[in-house]
Amino acid sequence: MKFAERVYGVTKQIPRGKVSTYKAVADAIGTKGYRAVGQALHTNPHAPKVPCHRVVASDGSIGGFALGTKKKILMLKREGVNIHNKNIDLQKYFVRLKKEKGREVP
DNA sequence: CCGATGACGCGCC
DNA sequence: GGGCGCGCCATCG
């Protein structure tokens, strides 16, 4: 399994109307390469299956997007995620991503 | 193999 | 609170 595939697997779990952060994704797959996560999403071959636009920066900013940040914002707002001044309320829309492989130690 | 780059994160000024 | 710099990991040249 490639690194990118793992990123997609985790990102794919983000429900509509919610968002997550690169840090959360990286932590979910067990890596500290936050930047690598972003790169994987940039080269995301899976279209709507992997909602890469639902992944934002940990500071609440939009972050980046292949088609342009504005487009990203528009898509998010369209899904119900309210955005003000290029910022998202992580406290409200942030969702915890569960690790794709690691179990919760029963 | 080494060097540079990137949709980031955090510490410091 | 805003801006700047360094560090992180994976991929590409």
XYZ file of N, CA, C and O (backbone and C1' of nucleotides) in Angstrom:
606
model
N 0.850 -1.214 0.000
C 0.000 0.000 0.000
C 0.872 1.246 0.000
O 1.748 1.414 0.826
N 0.592 2.097 -0.919
C 1.395 3.310 -0.986
C 0.973 4.314 0.071
O -0.127 4.230 0.626
N 1.877 5.202 0.338
C 1.599 6.221 1.359
C 0.348 7.011 0.998
O -0.525 7.243 1.836
N 0.267 7.392 -0.241
C -0.885 8.182 -0.694
C -2.188 7.423 -0.471
O -3.184 7.997 -0.022
N -2.175 6.140 -0.750
C -3.397 5.343 -0.579
C -3.883 5.410 0.860
O -5.082 5.485 1.132
N -2.961 5.369 1.770
C -3.332 5.456 3.188
C -3.996 6.798 3.474
O -4.986 6.885 4.199
N -3.407 7.816 2.892
C -3.973 9.163 3.086
C -5.406 9.209 2.569
O -6.303 9.730 3.226
N -5.607 8.628 1.408
C -6.948 8.624 0.812
C -7.915 7.849 1.702
O -9.053 8.271 1.929
N -7.434 6.716 2.188
C -8.292 5.886 3.039
C -8.809 6.641 4.244
O -9.969 6.505 4.634
N -7.961 7.447 4.818
C -8.364 8.214 6.003
C -9.233 9.408 5.615
O -10.273 9.650 6.204
N -8.793 10.112 4.599
C -9.537 11.291 4.139
C -10.939 10.919 3.668
O -11.891 11.650 3.881
N -11.030 9.746 3.080
C -12.314 9.279 2.563
C -13.355 9.149 3.676
O -14.559 9.177 3.443
N -12.890 9.016 4.903
C -13.815 8.829 6.026
C -14.480 10.117 6.466
O -15.426 10.099 7.235
N -13.990 11.221 6.011
C -14.555 12.502 6.439
C -15.981 12.637 5.908
O -16.198 12.618 4.712
N -16.953 12.755 6.812
C -18.358 12.875 6.402
C -18.661 14.238 5.789
O -17.923 15.199 5.998
N -19.747 14.318 5.077
C -20.121 15.575 4.437
C -20.561 16.590 5.490
O -21.235 16.247 6.454
N -20.140 17.810 5.286
C -20.490 18.846 6.244
C -19.466 18.983 7.366
O -19.593 19.834 8.229
N -18.472 18.140 7.332
C -17.427 18.220 8.360
C -16.065 18.341 7.693
O -15.920 18.101 6.498
N -15.086 18.675 8.476
C -13.738 18.812 7.917
C -12.697 18.195 8.864
O -13.011 17.860 9.998
N -11.515 18.082 8.372
C -10.422 17.568 9.198
C -9.145 18.325 8.865
O -9.148 19.181 7.992
N -8.088 17.984 9.542
C -6.833 18.699 9.306
C -5.754 17.749 8.804
O -5.836 16.545 8.986
N -4.759 18.311 8.194
C -3.646 17.502 7.686
C -2.961 16.776 8.841
O -2.550 15.630 8.707
N -2.871 17.452 9.919
C -2.236 16.863 11.096
C -2.994 15.623 11.551
O -2.401 14.588 11.854
N -4.308 15.738 11.586
C -5.141 14.613 12.016
C -4.955 13.422 11.085
O -4.828 12.287 11.520
N -4.928 13.711 9.804
C -4.740 12.643 8.827
C -3.379 11.978 9.016
O -3.270 10.753 9.071
N -2.370 12.810 9.141
C -1.018 12.276 9.322
C -0.957 11.419 10.585
O -0.382 10.337 10.589
N -1.587 11.887 11.619
C -1.585 11.142 12.877
C -2.367 9.834 12.734
O -2.027 8.816 13.322
N -3.420 9.891 11.926
C -4.258 8.700 11.721
C -3.482 7.587 11.023
O -3.658 6.411 11.323
N -2.639 7.979 10.101
C -1.858 6.968 9.393
C -0.537 6.695 10.101
O 0.200 5.803 9.729
N -0.282 7.466 11.137
C 0.918 7.205 11.935
C 2.180 7.800 11.354
O 3.230 7.182 11.379
N 2.081 9.022 10.866
C 3.265 9.689 10.327
C 3.289 11.147 10.749
O 2.270 11.713 11.096
N 4.441 11.736 10.723
C 4.534 13.160 11.058
C 4.765 13.981 9.817
O 5.090 15.169 9.907
N 4.653 13.319 8.689
C 4.874 14.045 7.439
C 3.629 14.757 6.991
O 2.975 14.379 6.010
N 3.293 15.788 7.684
C 2.081 16.553 7.335
C 2.155 17.036 5.892
O 1.183 17.029 5.153
N 3.323 17.432 5.512
C 3.499 17.957 4.155
C 3.287 16.855 3.131
O 2.707 17.066 2.076
N 3.789 15.680 3.471
C 3.626 14.546 2.553
C 2.143 14.257 2.349
O 1.705 13.893 1.264
N 1.375 14.425 3.407
C -0.073 14.201 3.321
C -0.676 15.167 2.300
O -1.466 14.775 1.439
N -0.283 16.400 2.416
C -0.789 17.409 1.490
C -0.432 17.065 0.049
O -1.251 17.193 -0.853
N 0.763 16.587 -0.124
C 1.194 16.230 -1.479
C 0.357 15.087 -2.024
O -0.051 15.079 -3.170
N 0.114 14.109 -1.180
C -0.701 12.956 -1.604
C -2.080 13.432 -2.049
O -2.620 12.974 -3.046
N -2.640 14.359 -1.299
C -3.961 14.872 -1.642
C -3.907 15.677 -2.933
O -4.856 15.694 -3.705
N -2.810 16.346 -3.119
C -2.669 17.146 -4.335
C -2.711 16.253 -5.568
O -3.311 16.570 -6.574
N -2.070 15.123 -5.445
C -2.045 14.184 -6.568
C -3.170 13.163 -6.436
O -3.067 12.066 -6.930
N -4.212 13.540 -5.730
C -5.327 12.646 -5.514
C -5.993 12.219 -6.823
O -6.662 13.021 -7.460
N -5.815 10.979 -7.221
C -6.390 10.457 -8.467
C -7.879 10.148 -8.309
O -8.623 10.123 -9.270
N -8.310 9.907 -7.091
C -9.722 9.617 -6.827
C -10.489 10.926 -6.732
O -10.161 11.768 -5.919
N -11.501 11.051 -7.526
C -12.231 12.316 -7.546
C -13.084 12.514 -6.297
O -12.561 12.764 -5.244
N -14.403 12.384 -6.381
C -15.250 12.691 -5.227
C -15.184 11.600 -4.159
O -15.668 11.782 -3.069
N -14.574 10.506 -4.495
C -14.473 9.439 -3.487
C -13.645 9.914 -2.304
O -13.947 9.631 -1.163
N -12.623 10.645 -2.621
C -11.775 11.203 -1.566
C -11.992 12.706 -1.475
O -11.491 13.456 -2.292
N -12.762 13.150 -0.489
C -13.068 14.581 -0.317
C -11.856 15.354 0.179
O -11.807 15.770 1.331
N -10.896 15.529 -0.668
C -9.670 16.210 -0.272
C -9.957 17.653 0.118
O -9.215 18.254 0.869
N -11.057 18.202 -0.384
C -11.375 19.603 -0.059
C -11.859 19.743 1.384
O -12.006 20.836 1.890
N -12.119 18.608 2.020
C -12.559 18.667 3.421
C -11.390 18.620 4.389
O -11.569 18.502 5.586
N -10.219 18.688 3.848
C -9.025 18.695 4.696
C -8.452 20.106 4.722
O -8.102 20.657 3.687
N -8.402 20.676 5.914
C -7.913 22.047 6.048
C -6.701 22.099 6.968
O -6.327 21.092 7.569
N -6.121 23.267 7.093
C -4.951 23.419 7.953
C -5.374 23.385 9.421
O -6.521 23.658 9.754
N -4.462 23.046 10.282
C -4.776 22.901 11.708
C -5.097 24.241 12.358
O -5.730 24.301 13.391
N -4.665 25.316 11.756
C -4.913 26.635 12.333
C -6.273 27.190 11.908
O -6.622 28.300 12.238
N -7.026 26.407 11.162
C -8.357 26.849 10.749
C -8.369 27.495 9.385
O -9.436 27.718 8.819
N -7.194 27.755 8.840
C -7.163 28.337 7.495
C -7.520 27.265 6.460
O -7.489 26.078 6.749
N -7.841 27.690 5.275
C -8.255 26.741 4.239
C -7.129 25.801 3.870
O -7.338 24.626 3.674
N -5.955 26.348 3.790
C -4.824 25.523 3.403
C -4.553 25.686 1.923
O -4.329 26.793 1.468
N -4.643 24.622 1.180
C -4.369 24.722 -0.257
C -5.327 23.856 -1.035
O -6.061 23.056 -0.471
N -5.300 24.027 -2.315
C -6.172 23.232 -3.167
C -5.654 23.268 -4.602
O -5.195 24.297 -5.075
N -5.746 22.125 -5.271
C -5.217 22.040 -6.632
C -5.960 22.980 -7.568
O -5.371 23.609 -8.432
N -7.272 23.073 -7.370
C -8.084 23.923 -8.251
C -8.184 25.351 -7.754
O -8.885 26.163 -8.328
N -7.517 25.644 -6.634
C -7.591 26.991 -6.094
C -8.334 27.018 -4.765
O -9.329 26.322 -4.602
N -7.844 27.777 -3.851
C -8.452 27.848 -2.511
C -9.904 28.321 -2.559
O -10.753 27.822 -1.836
N -10.173 29.255 -3.431
C -11.534 29.785 -3.527
C -12.519 28.669 -3.846
O -13.594 28.562 -3.252
N -12.137 27.843 -4.781
C -12.993 26.721 -5.174
C -13.230 25.811 -3.967
O -14.335 25.350 -3.709
N -12.197 25.589 -3.246
C -12.284 24.738 -2.054
C -13.286 25.312 -1.059
O -14.162 24.622 -0.551
N -13.143 26.582 -0.807
C -14.057 27.259 0.126
C -15.499 27.127 -0.348
O -16.402 26.801 0.422
N -15.684 27.352 -1.633
C -17.030 27.285 -2.201
C -17.641 25.895 -2.000
O -18.782 25.742 -1.587
N -16.858 24.889 -2.292
C -17.337 23.516 -2.140
C -17.719 23.225 -0.685
O -18.753 22.619 -0.407
N -16.884 23.667 0.222
C -17.159 23.425 1.642
C -18.448 24.121 2.072
O -19.313 23.533 2.722
N -18.564 25.375 1.699
C -19.763 26.134 2.053
C -20.997 25.457 1.476
O -22.053 25.403 2.091
N -20.814 24.951 0.293
C -21.910 24.270 -0.392
C -22.359 23.020 0.384
O -23.514 22.625 0.361
N -21.423 22.418 1.085
C -21.750 21.209 1.846
C -22.280 21.540 3.236
O -22.639 20.654 4.001
N -22.277 22.817 3.557
C -22.826 23.208 4.857
C -21.773 23.723 5.820
O -22.097 24.132 6.927
N -20.539 23.682 5.420
C -19.472 24.173 6.295
C -19.364 25.689 6.152
O -18.982 26.194 5.100
N -19.727 26.374 7.183
C -19.671 27.835 7.133
C -18.231 28.329 7.251
O -17.484 27.890 8.106
N -17.893 29.243 6.399
C -16.522 29.765 6.414
C -16.540 31.284 6.461
O -17.280 31.925 5.729
N -15.752 31.838 7.319
C -15.674 33.288 7.390
C -14.234 33.750 7.342
O -13.406 33.329 8.124
N -13.975 34.652 6.413
C -12.635 35.204 6.291
C -11.586 34.105 6.146
O -10.595 34.088 6.860
N -11.832 33.201 5.256
C -10.864 32.124 4.970
C -10.549 31.289 6.203
O -9.478 30.727 6.311
N -11.511 31.229 7.104
C -11.264 30.453 8.317
C -12.449 29.555 8.654
O -13.605 29.946 8.475
N -12.148 28.390 9.191
C -13.191 27.429 9.534
C -13.175 27.148 11.042
O -12.124 27.067 11.647
N -14.351 27.015 11.627
C -14.427 26.690 13.044
C -14.137 25.212 13.264
O -15.024 24.377 13.190
N -12.895 24.924 13.530
C -12.505 23.530 13.735
C -13.234 22.949 14.940
O -13.594 21.784 14.967
N -13.467 23.784 15.926
C -14.180 23.326 17.122
C -15.560 22.820 16.773
O -16.155 22.035 17.486
N -16.079 23.309 15.682
C -17.439 22.939 15.300
C -17.479 21.875 14.216
O -18.287 20.960 14.258
N -16.578 21.966 13.251
C -16.624 21.038 12.124
C -15.532 19.964 12.143
O -15.564 19.028 11.366
N -14.566 20.127 12.998
C -13.478 19.151 13.044
C -13.975 17.775 13.501
O -14.707 17.670 14.485
N -13.582 16.752 12.759
C -13.979 15.390 13.131
C -12.739 14.532 13.385
O -11.741 14.644 12.684
N -12.852 13.702 14.373
C -11.720 12.843 14.704
C -11.638 11.683 13.718
O -12.597 10.955 13.523
N -10.480 11.501 13.123
C -10.303 10.412 12.165
C -9.757 9.184 12.874
O -8.818 9.272 13.647
N -10.354 8.069 12.592
C -9.850 6.856 13.234
C -8.771 6.228 12.380
O -8.844 6.235 11.154
N -7.814 5.672 13.016
C -6.692 5.078 12.305
C -7.178 3.963 11.394
O -7.978 3.130 11.775
N -6.657 3.983 10.195
C -7.083 3.013 9.199
C -6.733 1.583 9.588
O -7.429 0.655 9.274
N -5.665 1.420 10.308
C -5.235 0.070 10.642
C -5.162 -0.162 12.140
O -5.681 -1.129 12.668
N -4.492 0.724 12.822
C -4.284 0.547 14.259
C -5.592 0.426 15.023
O -6.467 1.260 14.915
N -5.739 -0.606 15.801
C -6.956 -0.775 16.612
C -6.825 -0.032 17.934
O -5.774 0.412 18.323
N -7.883 0.015 18.671
C -7.879 0.762 19.935
C -7.531 -0.093 21.148
O -8.068 0.094 22.212
N -6.685 -1.040 20.927
C -6.259 -1.914 22.035
C -7.410 -2.343 22.956
O -7.715 -1.664 23.921
N -8.028 -3.406 22.656
C -9.171 -3.917 23.444
C -8.670 -4.503 24.759
O -8.731 -3.888 25.753
P 21.241 4.417 -2.031
O 21.901 5.762 -2.568
C 23.305 5.738 -2.787
C 23.798 7.150 -2.964
C 23.284 8.101 -1.893
O 24.274 9.065 -1.579
C 22.437 8.783 -3.991
P 24.032 9.973 -0.332
O 23.717 11.381 -1.062
C 24.586 11.825 -2.113
C 24.122 13.180 -2.648
C 23.631 14.141 -1.569
O 24.059 15.456 -1.903
C 21.866 13.706 -3.089
P 23.604 16.664 -0.978
O 22.437 17.287 -1.888
C 22.711 17.574 -3.262
C 21.589 18.430 -3.842
C 20.997 19.426 -2.842
O 20.718 20.658 -3.504
C 19.316 17.912 -3.541
P 19.924 21.806 -2.694
O 18.461 21.700 -3.319
C 18.294 21.662 -4.746
C 16.805 21.641 -5.101
C 15.967 22.627 -4.274
O 14.972 23.225 -5.093
C 15.190 20.408 -3.928
P 13.987 24.359 -4.470
O 12.636 23.526 -4.374
C 12.215 22.762 -5.514
C 10.865 22.082 -5.236
C 9.877 22.965 -4.459
O 8.597 22.870 -5.060
C 10.188 20.904 -3.354
P 7.570 24.057 -4.796
O 6.484 23.239 -3.945
C 5.811 22.132 -4.524
C 4.965 21.428 -3.474
C 4.174 22.400 -2.573
O 2.826 21.950 -2.426
C 5.524 20.942 -1.274
P 1.749 22.813 -3.208
O 0.495 22.689 -2.248
C 0.046 23.782 -1.468
C -0.899 23.263 -0.401
C -0.331 22.172 0.484
O -0.630 22.502 1.815
C -2.401 21.478 -0.417
P 0.415 23.340 2.647
O 0.588 22.414 3.936
C -0.400 21.497 4.322
C -0.039 20.967 5.697
C -0.489 21.874 6.841
O -0.911 21.082 7.950
C 1.851 21.690 6.856
P -1.334 21.783 9.288
O 0.002 21.762 10.139
C 0.556 20.516 10.512
C 1.388 20.664 11.764
C 0.766 21.594 12.813
O 1.021 21.092 14.107
C 2.816 22.509 12.026
P 0.540 21.927 15.379
O 1.909 22.571 15.929
C 3.072 21.756 16.028
C 4.247 22.598 16.512
C 3.869 23.600 17.606
O 4.876 23.630 18.612
C 4.791 24.742 15.737
P 4.647 24.625 19.875
O 6.064 25.386 19.881
C 7.234 24.699 19.388
C 8.351 25.718 19.157
C 8.404 26.794 20.234
O 9.760 27.104 20.530
C 7.941 27.786 18.114
P 10.045 28.199 21.686
O 10.392 29.527 20.843
C 11.183 29.423 19.655
C 11.431 30.815 19.062
C 11.437 31.971 20.051
O 12.478 32.886 19.734
C 9.781 32.348 18.408
P 12.725 34.180 20.665
O 12.308 35.348 19.664
C 12.927 35.434 18.379
C 12.314 36.597 17.565
C 12.283 37.906 18.335
O 12.731 38.977 17.505
C 10.096 37.335 17.591
P -5.856 36.805 19.847
O -4.914 37.701 18.897
C -5.449 38.935 18.461
C -4.570 39.433 17.319
C -4.450 38.449 16.175
O -4.495 39.127 14.928
C -2.299 38.859 17.054
P -4.482 38.316 13.587
O -3.030 38.704 13.010
C -2.658 40.083 12.972
C -1.240 40.188 12.414
C -0.993 39.279 11.213
O -0.250 39.984 10.216
C 0.543 38.757 12.942
P 0.160 39.234 8.853
O 1.739 38.995 9.071
C 2.538 40.060 9.613
C 3.979 39.596 9.732
C 4.455 38.730 8.568
O 5.773 39.115 8.195
C 4.702 37.533 10.598
P 6.523 38.265 7.006
O 7.522 37.332 7.844
C 8.300 37.919 8.912
C 9.362 36.940 9.391
C 9.940 36.018 8.325
O 11.357 35.919 8.496
C 8.962 34.722 10.058
P 12.229 34.950 7.530
O 12.466 33.672 8.467
C 12.937 33.878 9.807
C 13.273 32.539 10.454
C 13.956 31.545 9.522
O 15.014 30.887 10.221
C 11.915 30.620 10.316
P 15.838 29.730 9.425
O 15.262 28.420 10.157
C 15.389 28.312 11.573
C 14.781 27.007 12.070
C 15.310 25.758 11.374
O 15.580 24.743 12.332
C 12.962 25.866 11.154
P 16.169 23.348 11.870
O 14.869 22.415 11.898
C 14.094 22.345 13.102
C 13.006 21.285 12.961
C 13.464 20.011 12.241
O 12.962 18.863 12.925
C 11.624 20.964 11.107
P 13.513 17.412 12.393
O 12.199 16.779 11.725
C 11.029 16.574 12.511
C 9.825 16.291 11.622
C 10.114 15.252 10.550
O 9.721 13.963 10.999
C 8.933 17.142 9.663
P 10.428 12.690 10.373
O 9.537 12.461 9.071
C 8.143 12.248 9.184
C 7.525 12.093 7.803
C 8.209 11.047 6.924
O 7.239 10.160 6.353
C 8.107 13.123 5.784
P 7.783 8.921 5.473
O 7.447 9.445 3.997
C 6.100 9.801 3.690
C 5.956 10.233 2.230
C 6.599 9.269 1.239
O 5.747 9.099 0.110
C 7.560 11.432 1.004
P 6.210 8.158 -1.120
O 6.511 9.256 -2.258
C 5.530 10.265 -2.520
C 6.014 11.259 -3.560
C 6.628 10.612 -4.808
O 6.149 11.268 -5.981
C 8.163 12.126 -3.846
P 6.604 10.718 -7.435
O 7.578 11.882 -7.929
C 7.138 13.251 -7.892
C 8.228 14.176 -8.424
C 8.901 13.667 -9.706
O 9.152 14.759 -10.601
C 10.502 13.927 -8.005
P 9.834 14.369 -12.068
O 11.289 15.005 -11.900
C 11.433 16.385 -11.550
C 12.903 16.807 -11.601
C 13.634 16.241 -12.810
O 14.503 17.226 -13.395
C 14.674 15.504 -10.805
